[in-house]
Coordinates of C-alpha atoms and ligand atoms in Angstrom, one line a residue:
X209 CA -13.2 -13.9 -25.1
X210 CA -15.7 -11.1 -23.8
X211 CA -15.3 -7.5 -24.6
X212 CA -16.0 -4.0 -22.5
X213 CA -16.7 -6.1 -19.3
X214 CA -17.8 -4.2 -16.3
X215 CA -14.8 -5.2 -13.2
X216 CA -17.1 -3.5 -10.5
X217 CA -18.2 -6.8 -9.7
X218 CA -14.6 -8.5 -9.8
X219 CA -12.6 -6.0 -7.1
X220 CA -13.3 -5.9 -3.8
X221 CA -12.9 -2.1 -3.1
X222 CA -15.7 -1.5 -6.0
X223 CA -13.6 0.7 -8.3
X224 CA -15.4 1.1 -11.4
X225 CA -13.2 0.0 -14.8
X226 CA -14.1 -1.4 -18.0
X227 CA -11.9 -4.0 -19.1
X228 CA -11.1 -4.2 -23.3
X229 CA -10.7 -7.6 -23.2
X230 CA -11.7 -10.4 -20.5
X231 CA -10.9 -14.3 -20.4
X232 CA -11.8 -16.6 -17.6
X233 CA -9.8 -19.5 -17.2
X234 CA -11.4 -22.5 -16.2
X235 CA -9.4 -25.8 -17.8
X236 CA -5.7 -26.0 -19.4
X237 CA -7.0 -25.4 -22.6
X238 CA -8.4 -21.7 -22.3
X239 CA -4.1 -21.7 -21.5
X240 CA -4.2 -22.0 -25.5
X241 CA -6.2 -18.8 -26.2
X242 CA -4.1 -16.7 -23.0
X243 CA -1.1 -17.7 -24.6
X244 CA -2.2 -16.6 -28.2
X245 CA -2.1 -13.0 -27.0
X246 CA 1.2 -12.5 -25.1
X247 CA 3.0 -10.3 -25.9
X248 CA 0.5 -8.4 -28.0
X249 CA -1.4 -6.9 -25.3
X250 CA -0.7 -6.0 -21.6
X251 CA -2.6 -8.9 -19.8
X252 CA -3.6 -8.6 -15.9
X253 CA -4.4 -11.8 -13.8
X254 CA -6.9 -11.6 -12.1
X255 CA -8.0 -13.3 -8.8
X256 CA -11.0 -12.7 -6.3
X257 CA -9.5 -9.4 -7.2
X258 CA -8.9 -8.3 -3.4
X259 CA -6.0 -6.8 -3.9
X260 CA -6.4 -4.3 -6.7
X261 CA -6.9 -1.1 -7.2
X262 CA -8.3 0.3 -10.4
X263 CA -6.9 3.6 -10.8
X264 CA -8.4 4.4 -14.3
X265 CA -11.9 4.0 -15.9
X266 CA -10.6 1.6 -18.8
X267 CA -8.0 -1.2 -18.2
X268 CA -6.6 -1.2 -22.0
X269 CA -5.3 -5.0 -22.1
X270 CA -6.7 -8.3 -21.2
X271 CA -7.8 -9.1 -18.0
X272 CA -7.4 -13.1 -17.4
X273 CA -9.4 -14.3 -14.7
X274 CA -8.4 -17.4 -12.6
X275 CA -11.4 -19.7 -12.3
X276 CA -10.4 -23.1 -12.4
X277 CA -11.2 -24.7 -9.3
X278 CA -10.5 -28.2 -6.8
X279 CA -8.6 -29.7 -4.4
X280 CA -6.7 -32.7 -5.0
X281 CA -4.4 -34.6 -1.5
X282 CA -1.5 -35.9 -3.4
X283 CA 0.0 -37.8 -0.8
X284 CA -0.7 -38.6 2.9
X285 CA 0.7 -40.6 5.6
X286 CA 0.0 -40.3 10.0
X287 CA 1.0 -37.0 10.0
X288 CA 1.1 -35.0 7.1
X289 CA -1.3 -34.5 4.3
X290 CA -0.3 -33.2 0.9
X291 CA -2.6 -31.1 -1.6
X292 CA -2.6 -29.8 -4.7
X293 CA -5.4 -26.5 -5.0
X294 CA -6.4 -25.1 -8.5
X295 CA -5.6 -21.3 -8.2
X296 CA -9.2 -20.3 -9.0
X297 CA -10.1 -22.4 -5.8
X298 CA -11.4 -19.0 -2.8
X299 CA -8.6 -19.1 0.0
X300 CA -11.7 -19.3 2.2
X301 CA -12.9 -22.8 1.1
X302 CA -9.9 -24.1 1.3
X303 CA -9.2 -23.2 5.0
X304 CA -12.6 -24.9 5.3
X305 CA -12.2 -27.4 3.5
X306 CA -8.4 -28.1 5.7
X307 CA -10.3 -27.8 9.1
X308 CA -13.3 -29.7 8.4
X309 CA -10.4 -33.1 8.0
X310 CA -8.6 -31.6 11.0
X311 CA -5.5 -30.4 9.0
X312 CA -3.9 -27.6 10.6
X313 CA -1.3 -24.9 8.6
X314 CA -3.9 -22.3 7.0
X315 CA -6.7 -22.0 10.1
X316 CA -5.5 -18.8 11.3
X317 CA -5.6 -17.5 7.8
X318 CA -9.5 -17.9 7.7
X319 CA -11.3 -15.3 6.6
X320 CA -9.1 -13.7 4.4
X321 CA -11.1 -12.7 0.7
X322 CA -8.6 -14.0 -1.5
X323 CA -8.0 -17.0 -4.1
X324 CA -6.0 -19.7 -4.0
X325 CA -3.3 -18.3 -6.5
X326 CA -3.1 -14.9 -5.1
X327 CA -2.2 -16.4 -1.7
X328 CA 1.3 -16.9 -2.3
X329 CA 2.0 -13.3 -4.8
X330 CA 2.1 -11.3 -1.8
X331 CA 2.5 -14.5 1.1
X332 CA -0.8 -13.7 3.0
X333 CA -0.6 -13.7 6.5
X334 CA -2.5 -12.7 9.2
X335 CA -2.9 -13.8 13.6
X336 CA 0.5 -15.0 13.8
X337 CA 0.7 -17.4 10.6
X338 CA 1.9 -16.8 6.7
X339 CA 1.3 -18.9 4.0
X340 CA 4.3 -19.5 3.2
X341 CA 4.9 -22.0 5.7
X342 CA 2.7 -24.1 4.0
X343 CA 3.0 -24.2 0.9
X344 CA 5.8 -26.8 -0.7
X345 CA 5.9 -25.9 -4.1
X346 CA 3.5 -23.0 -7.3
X347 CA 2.9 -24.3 -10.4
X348 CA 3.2 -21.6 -13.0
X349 CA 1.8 -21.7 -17.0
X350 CA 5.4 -19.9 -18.4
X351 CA 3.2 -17.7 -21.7
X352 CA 6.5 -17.2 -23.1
X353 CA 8.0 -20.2 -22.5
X354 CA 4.2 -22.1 -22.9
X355 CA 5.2 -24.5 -20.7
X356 CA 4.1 -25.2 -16.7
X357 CA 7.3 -24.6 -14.3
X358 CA 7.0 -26.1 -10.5
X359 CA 8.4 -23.5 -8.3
X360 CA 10.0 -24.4 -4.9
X361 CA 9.2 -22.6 -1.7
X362 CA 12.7 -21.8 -1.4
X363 CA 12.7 -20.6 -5.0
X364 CA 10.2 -18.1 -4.3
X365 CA 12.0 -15.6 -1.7
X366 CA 8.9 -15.6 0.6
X367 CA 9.4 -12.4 3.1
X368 CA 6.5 -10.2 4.7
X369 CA 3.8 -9.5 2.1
X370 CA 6.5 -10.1 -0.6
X371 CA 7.9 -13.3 -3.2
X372 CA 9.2 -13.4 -6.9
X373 CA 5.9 -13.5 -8.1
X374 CA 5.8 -9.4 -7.3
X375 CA 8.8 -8.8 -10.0
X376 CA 8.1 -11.1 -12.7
X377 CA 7.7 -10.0 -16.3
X378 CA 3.8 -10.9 -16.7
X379 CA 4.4 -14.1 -18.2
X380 CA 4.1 -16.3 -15.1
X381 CA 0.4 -17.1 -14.4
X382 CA 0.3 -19.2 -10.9
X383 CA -2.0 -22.0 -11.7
X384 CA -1.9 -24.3 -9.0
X385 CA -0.3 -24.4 -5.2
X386 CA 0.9 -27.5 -3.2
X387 CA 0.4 -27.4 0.1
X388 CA 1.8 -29.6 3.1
X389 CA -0.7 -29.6 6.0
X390 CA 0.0 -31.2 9.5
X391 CA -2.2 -34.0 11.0
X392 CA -0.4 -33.0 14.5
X393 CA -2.1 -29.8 15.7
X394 CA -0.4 -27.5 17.8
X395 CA -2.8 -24.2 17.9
X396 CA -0.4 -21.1 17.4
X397 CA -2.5 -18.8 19.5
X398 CA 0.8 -16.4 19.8
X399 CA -1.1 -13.2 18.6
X400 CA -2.3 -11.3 21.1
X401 CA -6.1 -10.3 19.9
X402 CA -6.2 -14.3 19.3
X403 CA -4.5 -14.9 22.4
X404 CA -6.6 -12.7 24.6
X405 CA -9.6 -13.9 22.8
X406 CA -9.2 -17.6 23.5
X407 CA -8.6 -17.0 27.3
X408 CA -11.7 -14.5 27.7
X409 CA -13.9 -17.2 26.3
X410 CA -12.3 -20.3 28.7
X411 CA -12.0 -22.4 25.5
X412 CA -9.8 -25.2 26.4
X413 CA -9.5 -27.9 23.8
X414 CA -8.6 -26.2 20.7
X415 CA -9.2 -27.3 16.8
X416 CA -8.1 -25.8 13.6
X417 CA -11.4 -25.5 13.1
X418 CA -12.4 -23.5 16.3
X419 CA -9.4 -21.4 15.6
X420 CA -11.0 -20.5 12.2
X421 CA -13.8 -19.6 13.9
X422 CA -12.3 -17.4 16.9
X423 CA -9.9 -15.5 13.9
X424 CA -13.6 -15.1 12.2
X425 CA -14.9 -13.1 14.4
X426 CA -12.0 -10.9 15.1
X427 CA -12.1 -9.9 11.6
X428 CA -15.7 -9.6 12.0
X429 CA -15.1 -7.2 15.0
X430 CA -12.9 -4.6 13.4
X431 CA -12.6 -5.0 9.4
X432 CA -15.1 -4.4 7.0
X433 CA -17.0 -6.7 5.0
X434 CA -16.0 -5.4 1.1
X435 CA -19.8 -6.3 0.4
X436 CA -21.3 -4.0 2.7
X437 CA -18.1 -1.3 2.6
X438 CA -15.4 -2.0 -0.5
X439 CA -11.9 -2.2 0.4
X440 CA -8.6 -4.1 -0.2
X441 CA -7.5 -5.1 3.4
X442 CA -4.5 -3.4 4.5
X443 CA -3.6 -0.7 2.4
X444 CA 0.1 0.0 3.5
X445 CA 2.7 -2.6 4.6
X446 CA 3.4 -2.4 8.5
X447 CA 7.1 -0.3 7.5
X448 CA 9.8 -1.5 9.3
X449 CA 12.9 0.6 10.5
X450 CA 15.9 0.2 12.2
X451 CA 16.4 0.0 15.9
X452 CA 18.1 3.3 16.2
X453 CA 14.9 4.9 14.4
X454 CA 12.6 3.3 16.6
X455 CA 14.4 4.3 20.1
X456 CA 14.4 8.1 19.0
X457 CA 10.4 7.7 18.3
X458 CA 9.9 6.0 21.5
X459 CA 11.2 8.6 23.7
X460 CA 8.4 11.4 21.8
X461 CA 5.9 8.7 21.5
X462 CA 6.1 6.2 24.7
X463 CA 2.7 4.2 23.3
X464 CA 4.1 3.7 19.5
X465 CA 3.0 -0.4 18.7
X466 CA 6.1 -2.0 17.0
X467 CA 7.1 -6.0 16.8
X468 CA 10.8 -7.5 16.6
X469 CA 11.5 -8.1 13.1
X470 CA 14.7 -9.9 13.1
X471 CA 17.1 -7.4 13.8
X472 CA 14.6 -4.0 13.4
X473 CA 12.2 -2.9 14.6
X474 CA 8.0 -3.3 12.5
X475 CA 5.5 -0.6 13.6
X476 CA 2.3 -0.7 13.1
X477 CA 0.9 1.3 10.5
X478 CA -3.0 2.1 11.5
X479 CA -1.4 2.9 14.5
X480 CA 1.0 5.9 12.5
X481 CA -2.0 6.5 10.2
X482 CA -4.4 7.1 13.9
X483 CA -2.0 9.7 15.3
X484 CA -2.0 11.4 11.8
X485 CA -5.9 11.8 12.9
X486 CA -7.4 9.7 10.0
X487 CA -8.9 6.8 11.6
X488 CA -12.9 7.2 10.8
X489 CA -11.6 10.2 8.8
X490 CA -14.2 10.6 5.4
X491 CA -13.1 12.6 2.4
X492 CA -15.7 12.4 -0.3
X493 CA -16.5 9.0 -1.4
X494 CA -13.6 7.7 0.5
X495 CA -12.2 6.9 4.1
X496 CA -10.0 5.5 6.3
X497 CA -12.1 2.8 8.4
X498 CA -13.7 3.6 12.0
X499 CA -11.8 0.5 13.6
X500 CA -9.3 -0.2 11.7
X501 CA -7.0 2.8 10.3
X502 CA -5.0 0.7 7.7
X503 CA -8.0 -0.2 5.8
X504 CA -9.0 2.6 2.7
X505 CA -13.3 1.7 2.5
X506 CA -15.3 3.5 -0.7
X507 CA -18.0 4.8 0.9
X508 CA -19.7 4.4 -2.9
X509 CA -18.8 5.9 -5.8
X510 CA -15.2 6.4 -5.5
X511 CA -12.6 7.2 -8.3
X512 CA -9.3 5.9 -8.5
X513 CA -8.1 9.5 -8.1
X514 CA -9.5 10.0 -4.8
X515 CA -8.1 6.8 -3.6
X516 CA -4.4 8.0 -4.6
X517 CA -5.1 11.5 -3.5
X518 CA -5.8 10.0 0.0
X519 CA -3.1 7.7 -0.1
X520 CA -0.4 10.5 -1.0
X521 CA -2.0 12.8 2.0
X522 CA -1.4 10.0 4.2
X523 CA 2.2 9.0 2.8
X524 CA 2.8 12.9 3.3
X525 CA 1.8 13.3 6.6
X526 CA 3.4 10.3 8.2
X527 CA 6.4 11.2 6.9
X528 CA 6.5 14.6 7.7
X529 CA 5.1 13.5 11.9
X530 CA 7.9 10.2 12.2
X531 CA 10.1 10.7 9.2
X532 CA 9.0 7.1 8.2
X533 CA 8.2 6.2 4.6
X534 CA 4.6 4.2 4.6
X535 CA 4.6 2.1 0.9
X536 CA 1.1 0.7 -0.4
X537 CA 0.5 -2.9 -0.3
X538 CA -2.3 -2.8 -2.5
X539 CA -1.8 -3.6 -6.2
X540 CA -2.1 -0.5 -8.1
X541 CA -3.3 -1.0 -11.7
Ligands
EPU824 N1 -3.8 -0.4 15.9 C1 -4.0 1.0 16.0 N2 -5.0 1.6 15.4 C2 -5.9 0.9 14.6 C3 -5.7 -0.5 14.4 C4 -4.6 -1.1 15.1 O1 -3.2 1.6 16.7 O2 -6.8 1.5 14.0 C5 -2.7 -1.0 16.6 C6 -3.1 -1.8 17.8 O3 -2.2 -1.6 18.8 C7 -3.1 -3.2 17.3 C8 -2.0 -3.3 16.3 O4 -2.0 -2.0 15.7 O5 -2.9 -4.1 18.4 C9 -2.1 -4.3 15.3 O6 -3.4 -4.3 14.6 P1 -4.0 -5.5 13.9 O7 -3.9 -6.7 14.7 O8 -5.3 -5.1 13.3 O9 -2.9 -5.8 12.7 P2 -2.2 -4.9 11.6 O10 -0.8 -4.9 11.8 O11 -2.9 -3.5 11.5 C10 -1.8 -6.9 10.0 C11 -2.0 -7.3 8.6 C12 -3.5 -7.7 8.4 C13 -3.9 -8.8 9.3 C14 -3.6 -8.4 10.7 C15 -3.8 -9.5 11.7 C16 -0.4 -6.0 7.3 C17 -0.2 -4.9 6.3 N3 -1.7 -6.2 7.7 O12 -2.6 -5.7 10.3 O13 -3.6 -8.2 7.0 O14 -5.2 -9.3 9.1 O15 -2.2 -8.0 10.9 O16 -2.7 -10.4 11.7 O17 0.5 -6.7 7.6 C18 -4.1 -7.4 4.8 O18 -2.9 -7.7 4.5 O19 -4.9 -7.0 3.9 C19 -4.6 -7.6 6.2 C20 -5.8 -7.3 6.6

């Protein structure tokens, strides 16, 4: 156990908290010491920590950080190979480690800062793909149970940046993912900065690990690096509203960028939060980015006050201009 730890280093949008108590998990027997305190103490897992937002200076309870780490292929036959990834493991590796053997089901989710076990919480997805198409089964230490559960795909409700995992009591710490990854590539190229990307540049004979690299430098193009800039990604989910709601807009606003989403209708937040004039907009220490309006950057030296300040002026404003409610995606602590 360490004590007072500094978390500026461990989130991504470089909030600055001090955490009472800090454990980093590395084998199945620092389990023993994690399980010891539950129910004593609030206890936050922790990933690459690129999805949290420190709000306050002190985080009161233990902060459990996942950092055991390896890939394990379970089973494989002509076409599919099955692995087993410690949730410590970074996302990104992972993707590399997939496209290096020519395994396709992750490589349009390169790039994305994030561990292993944070993956499925809040289903990543990004250029057309979500993780929850390939992942089979979580493995979860149960702290009040103290006992590891296998969780089906179908068990966890997957939807758009959503799953079980969102709603649980605290007492379910993912530990390890099982992933089913194809040996039969077929690129899905079906986003349209990916799909005009691959046609400007001729490329013709596609790999997972090309496509890694092409969704790469996209994200290069227009998000942030959190070393140079800190920030969580997306902010706010993309809301989604019903058809009826959509039409009315449409007539007022003839550009507004929506995608079918089953039966309604999913618009693009930067694209509300742009109209609302805040792309490149700075207040203080914090900003909505230059070419990207969903992503919040700390400029340096930002509090978790001005980050919820901004976000409620936002919120306000889009709902007073379309009436629709934007919700954060970000993990507020
Ligand atoms: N757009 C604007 N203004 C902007 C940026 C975008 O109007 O400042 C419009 C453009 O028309 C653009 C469209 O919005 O074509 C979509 O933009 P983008 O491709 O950047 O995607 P997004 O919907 O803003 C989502 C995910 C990202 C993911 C990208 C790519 C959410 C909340 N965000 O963003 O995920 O990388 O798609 O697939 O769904 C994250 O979750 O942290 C994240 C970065």
């Amino acid at each position: 156990m360490e004590y007072n730890i500094d978390l500026k280093p461990y989130n991504t949008f470089g909030l600055n908290c001090k955490a009472k108590e800090f454990l980093r998990l590395r084998t199945e027997e620092d389990l023993d010491l994690l399980q010891s305190e539950y129910g004593k103490q609030t206890i936050l897992f922790l990933g690459f920590g690129a999805n949290v937002v420190f709000v306050d200076n002190e985080f009161g309870g233990l902060v459990a950080k996942l950092e055991n780490k390896g890939i394990d292929v379970k089973e494989e036959d002509k076409n599919f190979c099955s692995v087993e990834v410690e949730a410590g493991q970074t996302w990104d590796d992972f993707v590399d480690w997939a496209c290096e053997r020519g395994l396709s089901g992750v490589e349009n989710l390169a790039g994305i800062p994030s561990s292993v076990g944070a993956a499925p919480v809040q289903n990543i997805g990004a250029y057309g793909m979500e993780v929850k198409d390939s992942i089979t089964y979580v493995v979860v230490f149960d702290l009040k149970e103290n006992k590891f559960i296998t969780i089906k795909n179908e068990e966890c409700n997957f939807a758009y940046r959503n799953s079980i995992f969102k709603y649980q009591e605290g007492n379910l710490l993912i530990w390890k993912v099982g992933f089913c990854l194809s040996k039969n590539f077929t690129p899905n190229i079906n986003y349209k900065a990916l799909e005009e990307k691959i046609k400007k540049e001729n490329i013709v004979s596609l790999t997972p690990k090309l496509i890694a690299q092409k969704v790469r430098e996209i994200r290069n193009e227009k998000l942030p690096n959190f070393k140079v800039l800190g920030n969580v990604g997306s902010f706010f989910k993309n809301p989604v509203i019903e058809k009826h709601q959509y039409e009315l807009l449409k007539k007022d606003y003839k550009d507004i960028v929506a995608f079918d989403s089953g039966e309604k209708k999913k618009i693009s937040a930067a694209w509300l939060i742009e109209q609302c004039g805040y792309k490149g907009k700075r207040i203080g220490n914090i900003g909505m980015h230059d070419r990207q309006a969903l992503v919040m950057v700390n400029y340096g030296g930002a509090s978790g006050e001005d980050v919820l300040h901004l976000a409620h002026q936002i919120q306000k404003n889009v709902k007073e201009k379309f009436n629709i409610d934007l919700n954060i995606e970000a993990h507020i602590i």
